[in-house]
C-alpha positions as semicolon CSV with decimal commas, in nm:
position;residue;x (nm);y (nm);z (nm)
1;M;-1,185;-2,724;2,165
2;R;-1,519;-2,814;2,014
3;E;-1,584;-2,753;1,643
4;V;-1,930;-2,663;1,516
5;T;-2,017;-2,712;1,150
6;I;-2,178;-2,419;0,969
7;D;-2,288;-2,408;0,606
8;T;-2,272;-2,033;0,558
9;E;-1,992;-1,776;0,554
10;Y;-2,058;-1,686;0,919
11;I;-2,295;-1,750;1,208
12;T;-2,415;-1,491;1,459
13;L;-2,320;-1,537;1,821
14;G;-2,687;-1,586;1,912
15;Q;-2,726;-1,856;1,646
16;L;-2,409;-2,027;1,767
17;L;-2,535;-2,035;2,126
18;K;-2,861;-2,189;2,006
19;K;-2,677;-2,444;1,791
20;L;-2,477;-2,546;2,100
21;D;-2,809;-2,606;2,284
22;L;-2,728;-2,336;2,539
23;L;-3,056;-2,162;2,448
24;D;-3,403;-2,288;2,364
25;T;-3,479;-1,989;2,142
26;G;-3,273;-1,721;1,972
27;G;-3,458;-1,459;2,175
28;Q;-3,285;-1,581;2,491
29;A;-2,942;-1,477;2,358
30;K;-2,954;-1,122;2,495
31;H;-3,032;-1,245;2,846
32;F;-2,771;-1,523;2,824
33;L;-2,502;-1,276;2,720
34;S;-2,590;-1,040;3,005
35;E;-2,559;-1,323;3,260
36;N;-2,260;-1,517;3,119
37;R;-1,913;-1,419;3,008
38;V;-1,831;-1,480;2,643
39;W;-1,511;-1,392;2,459
40;V;-1,454;-1,383;2,084
41;N;-1,087;-1,405;1,991
42;G;-0,998;-1,314;2,350
43;E;-1,216;-1,001;2,362
44;P;-1,533;-0,979;2,576
45;E;-1,849;-0,987;2,365
46;E;-2,211;-0,910;2,456
47;R;-2,368;-0,858;2,111
48;R;-2,585;-1,148;2,000
49;G;-2,555;-1,028;1,639
50;R;-2,173;-1,049;1,635
51;K;-2,069;-1,235;1,321
52;I;-1,856;-1,539;1,397
53;Y;-1,639;-1,667;1,111
54;P;-1,456;-2,002;1,085
55;R;-1,127;-1,836;1,182
56;D;-1,278;-1,708;1,511
57;T;-1,255;-1,870;1,853
58;V;-1,542;-1,833;2,100
59;E;-1,490;-1,902;2,470
60;I;-1,802;-1,945;2,682
61;E;-1,765;-1,940;3,059
62;G;-1,870;-2,273;3,207
63;F;-1,892;-2,439;2,865
64;G;-1,554;-2,418;2,695
65;T;-1,404;-2,307;2,367
66;V;-1,576;-2,338;2,031
67;R;-1,464;-2,277;1,674
68;P;-1,700;-2,283;1,375
69;H;-1,597;-2,500;1,082
70;R;-1,739;-2,452;0,734
71;E;-1,828;-2,755;0,525
72;G;-1,723;-2,766;0,164
């Protein structure tokens, strides 16, 4: 499982995908989510605005599992 550091209470799914370098721009998130399977805490997710908290687990088909980690 890969951990991604965030410095806020949460990160949106679209922002997380961009931070993982799966997207060049945030605007590509909608298309990415329509073409790729993503699960948040085991549930399918297609909303780029879904808030992802440090306790959440995100699984991205073809990439792996990611969990945000908050600094401080």
